[in-house]
Coordinates of C-alpha atoms and ligand atoms in Angstrom, one line a residue:
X1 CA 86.9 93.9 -26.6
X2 CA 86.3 90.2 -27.7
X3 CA 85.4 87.4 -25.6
X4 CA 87.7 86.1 -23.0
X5 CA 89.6 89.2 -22.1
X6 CA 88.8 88.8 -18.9
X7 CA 90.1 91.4 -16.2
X8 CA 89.8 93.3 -13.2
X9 CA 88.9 96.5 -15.4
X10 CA 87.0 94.8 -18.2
X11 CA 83.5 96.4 -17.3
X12 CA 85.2 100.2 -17.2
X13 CA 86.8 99.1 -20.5
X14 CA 83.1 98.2 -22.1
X15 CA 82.0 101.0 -20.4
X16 CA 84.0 103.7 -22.3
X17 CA 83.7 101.6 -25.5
X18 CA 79.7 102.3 -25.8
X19 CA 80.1 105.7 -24.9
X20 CA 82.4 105.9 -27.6
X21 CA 80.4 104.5 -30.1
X22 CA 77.2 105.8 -29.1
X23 CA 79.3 109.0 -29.3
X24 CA 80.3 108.2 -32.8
X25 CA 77.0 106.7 -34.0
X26 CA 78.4 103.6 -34.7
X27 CA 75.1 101.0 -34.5
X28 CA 76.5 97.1 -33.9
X29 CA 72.8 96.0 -32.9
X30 CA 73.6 92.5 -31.9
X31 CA 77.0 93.1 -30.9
X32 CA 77.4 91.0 -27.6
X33 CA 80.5 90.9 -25.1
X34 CA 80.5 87.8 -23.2
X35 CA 82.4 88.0 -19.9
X36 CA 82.7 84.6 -17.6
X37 CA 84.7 84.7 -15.0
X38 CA 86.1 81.7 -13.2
X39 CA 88.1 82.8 -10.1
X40 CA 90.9 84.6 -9.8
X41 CA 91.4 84.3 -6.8
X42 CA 91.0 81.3 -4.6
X43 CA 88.7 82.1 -1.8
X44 CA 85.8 82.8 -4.2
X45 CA 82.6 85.1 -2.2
X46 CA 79.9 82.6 -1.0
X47 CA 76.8 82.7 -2.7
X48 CA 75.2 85.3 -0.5
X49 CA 78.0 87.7 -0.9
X50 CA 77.8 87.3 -4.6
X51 CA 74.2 87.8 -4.7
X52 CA 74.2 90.9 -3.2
X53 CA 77.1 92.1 -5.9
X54 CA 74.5 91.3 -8.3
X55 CA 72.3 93.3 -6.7
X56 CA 74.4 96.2 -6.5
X57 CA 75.0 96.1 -10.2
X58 CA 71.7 96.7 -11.4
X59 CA 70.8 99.4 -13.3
X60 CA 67.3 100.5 -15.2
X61 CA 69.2 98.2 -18.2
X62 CA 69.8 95.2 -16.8
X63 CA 68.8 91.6 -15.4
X64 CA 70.3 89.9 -12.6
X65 CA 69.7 85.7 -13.5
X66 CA 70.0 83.3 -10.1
X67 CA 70.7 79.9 -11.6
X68 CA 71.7 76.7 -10.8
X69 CA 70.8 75.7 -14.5
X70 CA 71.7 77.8 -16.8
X71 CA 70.2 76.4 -19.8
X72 CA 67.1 76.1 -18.3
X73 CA 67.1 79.9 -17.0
X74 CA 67.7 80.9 -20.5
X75 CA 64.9 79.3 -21.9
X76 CA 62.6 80.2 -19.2
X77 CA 64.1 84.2 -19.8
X78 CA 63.4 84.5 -23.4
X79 CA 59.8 83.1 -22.9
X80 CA 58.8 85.5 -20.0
X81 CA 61.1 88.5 -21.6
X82 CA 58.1 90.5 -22.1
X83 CA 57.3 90.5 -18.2
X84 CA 60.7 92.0 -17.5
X85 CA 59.3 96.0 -18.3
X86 CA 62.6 97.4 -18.6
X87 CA 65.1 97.3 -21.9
X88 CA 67.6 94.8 -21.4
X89 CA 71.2 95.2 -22.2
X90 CA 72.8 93.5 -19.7
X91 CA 72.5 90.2 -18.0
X92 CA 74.5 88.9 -15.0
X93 CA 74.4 85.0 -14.4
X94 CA 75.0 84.3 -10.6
X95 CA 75.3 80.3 -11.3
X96 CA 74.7 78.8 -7.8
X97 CA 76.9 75.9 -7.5
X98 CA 76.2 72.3 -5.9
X99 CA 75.6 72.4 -2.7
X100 CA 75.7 76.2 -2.1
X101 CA 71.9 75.5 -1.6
X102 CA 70.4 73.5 0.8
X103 CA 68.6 70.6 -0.6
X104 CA 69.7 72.2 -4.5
X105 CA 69.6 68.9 -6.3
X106 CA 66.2 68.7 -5.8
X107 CA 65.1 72.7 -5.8
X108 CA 66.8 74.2 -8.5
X109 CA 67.3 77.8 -8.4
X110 CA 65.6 79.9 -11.2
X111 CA 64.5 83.0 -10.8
X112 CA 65.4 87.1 -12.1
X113 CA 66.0 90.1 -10.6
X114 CA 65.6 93.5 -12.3
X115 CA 64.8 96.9 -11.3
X116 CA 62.7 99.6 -12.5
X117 CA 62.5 102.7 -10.6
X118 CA 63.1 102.2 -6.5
X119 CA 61.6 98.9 -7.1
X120 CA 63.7 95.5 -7.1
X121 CA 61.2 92.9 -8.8
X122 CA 62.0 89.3 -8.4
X123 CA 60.6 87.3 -11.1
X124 CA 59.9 83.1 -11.3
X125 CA 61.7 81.0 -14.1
X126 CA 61.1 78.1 -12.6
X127 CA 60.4 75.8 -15.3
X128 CA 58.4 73.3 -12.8
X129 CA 54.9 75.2 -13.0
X130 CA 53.8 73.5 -9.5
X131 CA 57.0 74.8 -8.0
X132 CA 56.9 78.1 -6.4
X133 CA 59.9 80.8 -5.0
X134 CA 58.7 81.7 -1.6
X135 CA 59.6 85.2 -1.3
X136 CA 59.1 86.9 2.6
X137 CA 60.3 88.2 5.6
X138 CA 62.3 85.0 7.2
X139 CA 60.8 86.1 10.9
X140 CA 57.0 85.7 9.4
X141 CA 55.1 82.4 9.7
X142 CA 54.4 80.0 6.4
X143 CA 52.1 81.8 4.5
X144 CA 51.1 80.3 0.8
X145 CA 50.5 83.7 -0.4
X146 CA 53.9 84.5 -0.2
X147 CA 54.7 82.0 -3.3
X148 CA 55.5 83.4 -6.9
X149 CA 55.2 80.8 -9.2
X150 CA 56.7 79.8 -12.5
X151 CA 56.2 83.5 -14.8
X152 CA 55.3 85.8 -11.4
X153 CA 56.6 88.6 -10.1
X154 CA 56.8 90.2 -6.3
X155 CA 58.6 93.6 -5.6
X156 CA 61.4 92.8 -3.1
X157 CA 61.0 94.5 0.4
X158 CA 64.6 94.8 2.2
X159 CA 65.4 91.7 4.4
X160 CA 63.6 89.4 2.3
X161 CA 64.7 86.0 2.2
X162 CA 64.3 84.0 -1.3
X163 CA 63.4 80.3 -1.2
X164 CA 63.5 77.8 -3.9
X165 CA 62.0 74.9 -2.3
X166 CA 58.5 75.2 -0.5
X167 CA 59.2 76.0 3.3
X168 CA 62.1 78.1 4.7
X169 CA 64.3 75.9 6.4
X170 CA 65.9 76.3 9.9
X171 CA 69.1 77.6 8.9
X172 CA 70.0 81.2 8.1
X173 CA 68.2 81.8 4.4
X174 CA 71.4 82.2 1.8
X175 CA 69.2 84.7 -0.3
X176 CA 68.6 87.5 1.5
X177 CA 67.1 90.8 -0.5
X178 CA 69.2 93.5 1.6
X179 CA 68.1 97.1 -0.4
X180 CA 71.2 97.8 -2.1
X181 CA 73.0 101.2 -0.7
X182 CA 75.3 101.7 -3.9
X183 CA 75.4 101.1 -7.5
X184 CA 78.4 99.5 -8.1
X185 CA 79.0 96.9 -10.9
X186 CA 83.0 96.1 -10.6
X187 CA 82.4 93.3 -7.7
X188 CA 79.5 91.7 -10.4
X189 CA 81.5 91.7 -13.3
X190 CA 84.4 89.5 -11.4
X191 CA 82.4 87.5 -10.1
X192 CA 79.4 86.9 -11.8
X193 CA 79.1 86.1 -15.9
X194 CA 78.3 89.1 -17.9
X195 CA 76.6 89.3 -21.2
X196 CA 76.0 92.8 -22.9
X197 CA 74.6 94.6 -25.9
X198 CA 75.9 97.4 -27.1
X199 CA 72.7 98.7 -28.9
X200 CA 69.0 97.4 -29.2
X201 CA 65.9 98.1 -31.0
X202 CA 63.5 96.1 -30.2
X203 CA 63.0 94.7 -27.1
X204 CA 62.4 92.2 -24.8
X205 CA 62.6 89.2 -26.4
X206 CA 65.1 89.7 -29.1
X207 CA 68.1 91.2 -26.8
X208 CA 67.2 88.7 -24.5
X209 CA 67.9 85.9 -26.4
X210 CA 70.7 87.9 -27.9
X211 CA 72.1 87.9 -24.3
X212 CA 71.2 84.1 -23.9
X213 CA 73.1 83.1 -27.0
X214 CA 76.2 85.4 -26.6
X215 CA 76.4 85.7 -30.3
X216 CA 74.1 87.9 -33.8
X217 CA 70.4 86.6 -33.7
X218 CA 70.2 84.2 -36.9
X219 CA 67.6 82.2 -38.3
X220 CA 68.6 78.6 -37.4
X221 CA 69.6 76.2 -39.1
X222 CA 66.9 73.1 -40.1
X223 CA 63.7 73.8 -42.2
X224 CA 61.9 76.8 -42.2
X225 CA 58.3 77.3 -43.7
X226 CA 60.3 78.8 -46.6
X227 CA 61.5 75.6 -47.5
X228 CA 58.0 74.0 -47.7
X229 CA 56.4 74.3 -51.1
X230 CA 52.3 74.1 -52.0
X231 CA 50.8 74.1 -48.1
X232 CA 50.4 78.0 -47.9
X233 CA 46.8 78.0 -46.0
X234 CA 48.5 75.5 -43.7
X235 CA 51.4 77.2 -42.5
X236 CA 49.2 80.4 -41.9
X237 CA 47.0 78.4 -39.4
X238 CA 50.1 76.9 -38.0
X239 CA 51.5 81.0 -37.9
X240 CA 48.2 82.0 -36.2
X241 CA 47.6 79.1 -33.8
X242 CA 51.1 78.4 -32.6
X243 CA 54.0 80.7 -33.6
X244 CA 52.5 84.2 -32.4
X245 CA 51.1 82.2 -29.1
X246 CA 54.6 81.4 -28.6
X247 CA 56.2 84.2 -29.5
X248 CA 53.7 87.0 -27.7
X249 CA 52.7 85.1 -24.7
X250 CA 50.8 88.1 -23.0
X251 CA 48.6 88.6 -26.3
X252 CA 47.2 84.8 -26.0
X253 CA 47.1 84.4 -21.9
X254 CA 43.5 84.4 -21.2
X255 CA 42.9 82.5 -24.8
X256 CA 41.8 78.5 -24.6
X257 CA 44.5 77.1 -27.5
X258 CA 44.3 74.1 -28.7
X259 CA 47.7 71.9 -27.6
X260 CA 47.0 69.5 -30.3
X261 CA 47.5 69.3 -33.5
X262 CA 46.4 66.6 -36.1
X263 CA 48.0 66.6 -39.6
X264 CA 46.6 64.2 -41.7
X265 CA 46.8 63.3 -45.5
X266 CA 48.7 61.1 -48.0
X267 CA 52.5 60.2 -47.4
X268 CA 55.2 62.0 -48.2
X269 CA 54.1 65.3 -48.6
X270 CA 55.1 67.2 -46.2
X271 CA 53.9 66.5 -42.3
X272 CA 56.9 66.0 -40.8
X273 CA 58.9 68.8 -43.0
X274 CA 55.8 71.1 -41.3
X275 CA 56.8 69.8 -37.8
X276 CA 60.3 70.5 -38.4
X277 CA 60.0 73.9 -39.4
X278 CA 57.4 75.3 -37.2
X279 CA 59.6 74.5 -34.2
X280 CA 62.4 76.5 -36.0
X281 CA 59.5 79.5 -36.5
X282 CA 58.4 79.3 -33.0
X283 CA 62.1 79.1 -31.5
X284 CA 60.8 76.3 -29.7
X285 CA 62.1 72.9 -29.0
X286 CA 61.3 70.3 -30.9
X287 CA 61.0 66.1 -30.6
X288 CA 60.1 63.7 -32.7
X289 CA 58.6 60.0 -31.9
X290 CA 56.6 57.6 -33.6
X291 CA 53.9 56.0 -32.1
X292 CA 55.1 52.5 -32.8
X293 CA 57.3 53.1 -29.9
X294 CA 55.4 54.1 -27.2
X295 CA 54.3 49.9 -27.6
X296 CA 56.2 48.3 -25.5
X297 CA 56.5 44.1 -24.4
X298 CA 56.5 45.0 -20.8
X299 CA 53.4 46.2 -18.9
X300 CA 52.9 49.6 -18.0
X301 CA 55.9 51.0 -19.6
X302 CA 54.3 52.3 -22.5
X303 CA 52.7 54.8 -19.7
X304 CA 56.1 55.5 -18.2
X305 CA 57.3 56.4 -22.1
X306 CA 53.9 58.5 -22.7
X307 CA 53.9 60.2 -19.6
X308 CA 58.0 60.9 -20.0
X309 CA 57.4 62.3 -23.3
X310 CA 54.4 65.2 -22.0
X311 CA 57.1 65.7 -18.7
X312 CA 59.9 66.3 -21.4
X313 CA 57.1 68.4 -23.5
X314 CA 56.4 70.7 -20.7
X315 CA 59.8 71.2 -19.4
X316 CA 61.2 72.1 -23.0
X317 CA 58.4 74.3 -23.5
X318 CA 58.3 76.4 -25.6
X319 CA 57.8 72.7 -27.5
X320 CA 57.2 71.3 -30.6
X321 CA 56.4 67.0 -30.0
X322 CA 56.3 65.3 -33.1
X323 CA 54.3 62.3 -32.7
X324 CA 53.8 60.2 -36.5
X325 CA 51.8 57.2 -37.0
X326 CA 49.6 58.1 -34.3
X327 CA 46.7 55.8 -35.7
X328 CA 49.1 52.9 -34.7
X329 CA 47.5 53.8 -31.2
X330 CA 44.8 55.1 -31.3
X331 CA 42.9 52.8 -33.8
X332 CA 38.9 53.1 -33.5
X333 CA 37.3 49.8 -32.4
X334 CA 35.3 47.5 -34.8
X335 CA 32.8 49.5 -36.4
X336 CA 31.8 51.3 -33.8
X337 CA 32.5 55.5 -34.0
X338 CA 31.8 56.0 -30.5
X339 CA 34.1 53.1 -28.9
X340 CA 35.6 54.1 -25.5
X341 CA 39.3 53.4 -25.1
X342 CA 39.8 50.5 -22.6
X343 CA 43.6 50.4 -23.5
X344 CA 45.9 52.1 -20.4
X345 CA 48.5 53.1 -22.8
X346 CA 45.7 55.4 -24.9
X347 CA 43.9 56.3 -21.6
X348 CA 47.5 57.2 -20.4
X349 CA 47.6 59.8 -23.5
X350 CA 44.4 61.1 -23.6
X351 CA 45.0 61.6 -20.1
X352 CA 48.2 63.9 -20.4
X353 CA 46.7 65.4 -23.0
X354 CA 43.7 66.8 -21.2
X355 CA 46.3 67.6 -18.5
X356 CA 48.5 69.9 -21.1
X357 CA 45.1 71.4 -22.4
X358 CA 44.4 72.9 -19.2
X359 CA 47.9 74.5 -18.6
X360 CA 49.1 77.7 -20.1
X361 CA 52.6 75.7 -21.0
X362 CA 53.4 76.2 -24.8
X363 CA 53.9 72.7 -25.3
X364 CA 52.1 72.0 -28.5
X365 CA 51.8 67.7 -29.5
X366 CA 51.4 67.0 -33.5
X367 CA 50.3 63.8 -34.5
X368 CA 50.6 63.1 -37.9
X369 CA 48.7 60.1 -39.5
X370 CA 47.8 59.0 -43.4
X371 CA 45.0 57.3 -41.9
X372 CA 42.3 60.2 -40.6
X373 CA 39.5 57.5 -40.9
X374 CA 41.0 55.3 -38.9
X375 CA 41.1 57.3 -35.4
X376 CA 38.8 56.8 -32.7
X377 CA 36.8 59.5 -32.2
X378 CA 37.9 60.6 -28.8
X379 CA 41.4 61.2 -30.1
X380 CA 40.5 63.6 -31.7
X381 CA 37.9 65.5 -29.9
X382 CA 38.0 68.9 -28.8
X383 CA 40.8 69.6 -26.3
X384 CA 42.4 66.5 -27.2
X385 CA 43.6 66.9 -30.9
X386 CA 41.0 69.9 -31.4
X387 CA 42.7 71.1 -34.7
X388 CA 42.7 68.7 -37.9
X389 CA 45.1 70.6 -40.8
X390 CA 44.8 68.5 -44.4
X391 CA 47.9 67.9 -45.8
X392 CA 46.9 66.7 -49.4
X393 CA 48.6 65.9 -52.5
X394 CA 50.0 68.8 -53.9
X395 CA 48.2 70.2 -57.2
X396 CA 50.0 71.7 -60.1
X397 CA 51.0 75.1 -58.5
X398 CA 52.1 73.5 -55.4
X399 CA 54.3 70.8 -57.5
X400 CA 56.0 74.0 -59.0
X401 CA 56.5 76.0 -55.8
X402 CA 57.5 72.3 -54.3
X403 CA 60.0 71.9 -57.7
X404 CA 61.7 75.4 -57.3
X405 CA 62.4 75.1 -53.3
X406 CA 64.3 72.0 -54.2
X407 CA 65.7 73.0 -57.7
X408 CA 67.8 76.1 -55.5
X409 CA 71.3 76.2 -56.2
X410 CA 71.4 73.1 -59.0
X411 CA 72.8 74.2 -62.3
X412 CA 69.8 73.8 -65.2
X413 CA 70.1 74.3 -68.7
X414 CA 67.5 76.7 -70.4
X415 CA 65.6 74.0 -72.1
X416 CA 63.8 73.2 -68.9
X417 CA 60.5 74.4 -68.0
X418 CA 59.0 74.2 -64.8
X419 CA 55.7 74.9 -66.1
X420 CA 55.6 71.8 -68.4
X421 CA 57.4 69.6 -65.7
X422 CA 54.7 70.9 -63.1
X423 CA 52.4 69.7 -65.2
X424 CA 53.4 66.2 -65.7
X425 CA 54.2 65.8 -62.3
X426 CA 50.5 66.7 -62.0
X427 CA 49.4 64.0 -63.9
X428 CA 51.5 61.6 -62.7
X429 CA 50.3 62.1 -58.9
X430 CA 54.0 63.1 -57.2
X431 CA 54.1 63.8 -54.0
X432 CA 56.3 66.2 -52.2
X433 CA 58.9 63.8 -51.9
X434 CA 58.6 62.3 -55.4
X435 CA 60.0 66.2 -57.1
X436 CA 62.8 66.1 -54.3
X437 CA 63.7 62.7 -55.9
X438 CA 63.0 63.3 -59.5
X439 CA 65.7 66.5 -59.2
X440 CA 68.4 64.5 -57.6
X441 CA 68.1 61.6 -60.1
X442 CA 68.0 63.9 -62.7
X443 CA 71.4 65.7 -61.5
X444 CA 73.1 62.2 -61.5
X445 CA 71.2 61.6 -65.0
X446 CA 73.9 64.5 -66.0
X447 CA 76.3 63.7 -64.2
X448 CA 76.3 60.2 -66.4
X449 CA 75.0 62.2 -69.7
X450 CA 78.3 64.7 -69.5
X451 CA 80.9 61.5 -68.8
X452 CA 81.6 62.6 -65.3
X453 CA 81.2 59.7 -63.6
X454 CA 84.3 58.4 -65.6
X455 CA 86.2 61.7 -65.0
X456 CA 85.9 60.9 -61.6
X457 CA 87.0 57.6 -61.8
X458 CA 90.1 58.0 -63.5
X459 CA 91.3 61.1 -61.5
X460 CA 90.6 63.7 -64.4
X461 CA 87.8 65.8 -63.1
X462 CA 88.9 69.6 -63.1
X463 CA 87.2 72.7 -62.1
X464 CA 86.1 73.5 -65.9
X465 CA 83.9 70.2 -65.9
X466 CA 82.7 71.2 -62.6
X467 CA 81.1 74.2 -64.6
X468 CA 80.1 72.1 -67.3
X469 CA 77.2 70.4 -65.2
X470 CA 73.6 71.2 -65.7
X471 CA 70.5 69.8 -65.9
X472 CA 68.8 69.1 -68.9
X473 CA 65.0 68.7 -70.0
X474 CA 65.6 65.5 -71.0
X475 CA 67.1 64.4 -68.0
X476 CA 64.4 65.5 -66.0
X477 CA 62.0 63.2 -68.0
X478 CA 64.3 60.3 -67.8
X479 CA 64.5 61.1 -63.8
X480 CA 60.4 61.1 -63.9
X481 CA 60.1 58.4 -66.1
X482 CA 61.8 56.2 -63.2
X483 CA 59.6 57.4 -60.1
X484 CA 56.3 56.8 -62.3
X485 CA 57.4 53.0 -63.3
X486 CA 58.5 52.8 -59.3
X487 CA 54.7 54.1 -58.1
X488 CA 53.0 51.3 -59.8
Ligands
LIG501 P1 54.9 60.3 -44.0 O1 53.4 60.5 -43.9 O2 55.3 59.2 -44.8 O3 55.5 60.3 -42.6 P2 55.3 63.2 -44.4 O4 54.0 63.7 -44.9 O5 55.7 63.4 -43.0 O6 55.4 61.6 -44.8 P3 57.7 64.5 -45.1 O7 58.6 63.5 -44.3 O8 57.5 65.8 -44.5 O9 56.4 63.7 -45.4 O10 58.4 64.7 -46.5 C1 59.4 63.9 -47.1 C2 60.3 64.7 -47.9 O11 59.6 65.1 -49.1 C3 60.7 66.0 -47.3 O12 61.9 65.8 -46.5 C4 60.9 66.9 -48.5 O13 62.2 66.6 -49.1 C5 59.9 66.4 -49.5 N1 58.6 67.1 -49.4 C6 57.4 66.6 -49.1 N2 56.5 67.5 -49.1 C7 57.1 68.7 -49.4 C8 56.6 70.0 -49.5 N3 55.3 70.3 -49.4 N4 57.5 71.0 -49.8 C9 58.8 70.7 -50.0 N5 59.3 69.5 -49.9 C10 58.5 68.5 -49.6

């Protein structure tokens, strides 16, 4: 069954479909049946009735999501997967709607349900860490203890009220945690959204973000460190310091890591490109900014922007900030190496920086800057921007590795040799960006060699010139040739 046929029956139907292909032995791993349901009927359940159906439906295989932001939930899912102890091949979404909570434009609901054994655990995806779920017996007085915060869990005791916002408030509690008496999923499956897996291997993570996305686990698209030629010792760091943090939470919790991360070296070779793809590693969100902008004319918004920025940091998270030019900031004073900051808008960053150090939030800031030398010491002190990566010019092997990323799928003739090229590029001090250049100009030096340009022109291009076109050795010198006489 494909998505959108939606029916009374559907979860039967899915039902007998896994049995039959378990049966069978047919493996779809990432297979996933999305199921939303809008209403069929007018009078929709209110939001405790619905709850409960979720309840009801759980099994030892699946997750019951309370959201009133969905994309949030999701996020907040995939990065505490591994505290959900169960396999997960099914998620329901009960979206709570506006206004079916008290006071829910301010207290969003976020939080999971599963079960495994006779226990119901609830479990905090709050993605506000100050914010906590308070999760007790309605009758009992205000007790602090009762809070689960933003990754916590609490077994649910029957008659359990659920909270969003800080206090219980006078009215009757909408989430109440009545012990389910059956397990009975058709009531869920109409009214809730429904997301399953046929098969899985590994789990938590992967089928949960399976289930998130609705569609096959694929690399993204955007950069990936495959693409980055030459700065080898450099992505490992960036592999051990960031990516596995991110990606295995529980291996790093009691671990100090440093939230900051200064890349410095020459332009153009490959800072940003680095940025770019270890968000795409990690799965993590990323943002860029230079730090030209956080100047502003008006007085204390450059704080409002800098303190916006670590918010939006935090609340993406898992996060990759980009921040370049970061010495347009945070420039040392005259001479002197051990100058205090008396600036608000630095103080202001420093400030959140120290803040974000001392949280367990994957929000990881990398501040690029060509000019190391010129960054005041604090900066770049430990549990500020605690790790300094080099980016340097790329030497001969790295200006081949850089010269066949880019060279992928561009038709060359045989003449060419990317050891000889390599080498002259060497010599002539390209950067990263210089070899992406020289191969472009060096396809359009063809393009002109072969007479396409006037093909073109005149309408008389065909598919056989189309597989004329390659690139020739001299055309790659020409190409070089002009980047050398641009550099000086
Ligand atoms: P700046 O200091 O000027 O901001 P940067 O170090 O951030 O520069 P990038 O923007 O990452 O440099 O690189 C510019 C372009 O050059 C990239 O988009 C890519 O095409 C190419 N490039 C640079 N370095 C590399 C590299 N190591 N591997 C592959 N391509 C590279």
């Amino acid at each position: 069954m494909k998505v959108g046929a939606v029916g009374i029956n559907c979860g039967y139907y899915n039902k007998s479909r896994n049995i039959k292909q378990n049966r069978n032995h047919i493996i779809n791993t990432n297979r996933v049946d999305r199921v939303s349901f809008k209403g069929f009927f007018n009078s929709e359940p209110d939001l405790s009735t619905r709850f409960q159906y979720g309840l009801e439906a759980l099994d030892d295989k699946s997750v019951l999501v309370v959201t009133s932001n969905e994309k949030s939930s999701n996020t907040m899912l995939e990065f505490y997967a591994d505290k959900i102890d169960i396999p997960v091949m099914k998620k329901y979404t009960l979206l709570v709607k506006n206004g079916e909570l008290k006071n829910r434009d301010d207290l969003e609901a976020n939080f999971a349900v599963f079960k495994k054994g006779d226990d119901y655990n609830i479990l905090s995806l709050s993605d506000i860490q100050i914010m906590g779920i308070l999760v007790a017996n309605p009758k009992e007085e205000y007790n602090s203890k009762n809070k689960i915060f933003s990754g916590e869990k609490k077994v649910l005791k029957d008659g359990m009220a659920i909270d969003t916002g800080e206090v219980f408030y006078s009215e009757k509690p909408k989430l109440v945690f009545n012990t389910p008496v059956r397990y009975y999923t058709a009531n869920a499956e109409k009214y809730l959204a429904l997301s399953t897996l046929d098969e899985f291997k590994d789990f938590n993570k992967r089928t949960i973000s399976t289930l998130n996305s609705s569609k096959s686990v694929e690399p993204k698209n955007g950069f990936r460190f495959s693409d980055i030629g030459g700065l080898d010792n450099i992505i490992e760091t960036l592999k051990k310091y960031v990516v596995r943090p991110i990606n295995y939470p529980q291996v790093f919790e009691n671990i100090r890591l440093n939230k900051g991360i200064l890349l410095w070296g020459p332009p153009r070779c490959g800072k940003t490109l680095l940025g770019k793809a270890l968000a795409n590693e990690a799965d993590a969100k990323y943002s860029e900014y230079n730090a030209n902008e956080f100047k502003a004319a008006t007085v204390g918004s450059s704080e409002a922007t800098i303190r916006k920025m670590f918010k939006n940091a935090v609340a993406n998270a898992p996060s990759i900030t980009f921040i370049d030019e970061i010495d347009s900031i945070a420039k040392k004073r005259d001479g002197s190496s051990n100058a205090r900051f008396d600036d608000p808008m630095v103080n202001q960053f420093l400030g959140c920086m120290s803040d974000l150090e001392k949280t367990k939030v994957p929000a990881f800031i990398i501040a690029a800057t060509n000019r190391k030398d010129l960054l005041d010491p604090a900066l770049v002190a430990s549990g500020r921007f605690g790790l300094h990566l080099e980016v340097p010019m790329p030497d001969e092997k790295g200006l081949k590795q850089i010269f066949n990323i880019h060279i992928k799928n561009k038709p060359v003739m045989e003449d060419v040799s990317v050891d000889e090229l390599a080498k002259m590029m060497a010599s002539h001090k390209f950067n990263g960006s210089d070899v992406a250049e020289a191969i472009t100009n060096a396809y359009f030096n063809a393009l002109e060699r072969l007479g396409m340009f006037e093909k073109m022109d005149s309408k008389t291009f065909t598919y056989a010139d189309l597989q004329k076109i390659a690139i020739s050795k001299e055309d790659f010198h020409l190409a070089m040739q002009k980047i050398v006489r641009q550099k000086i």
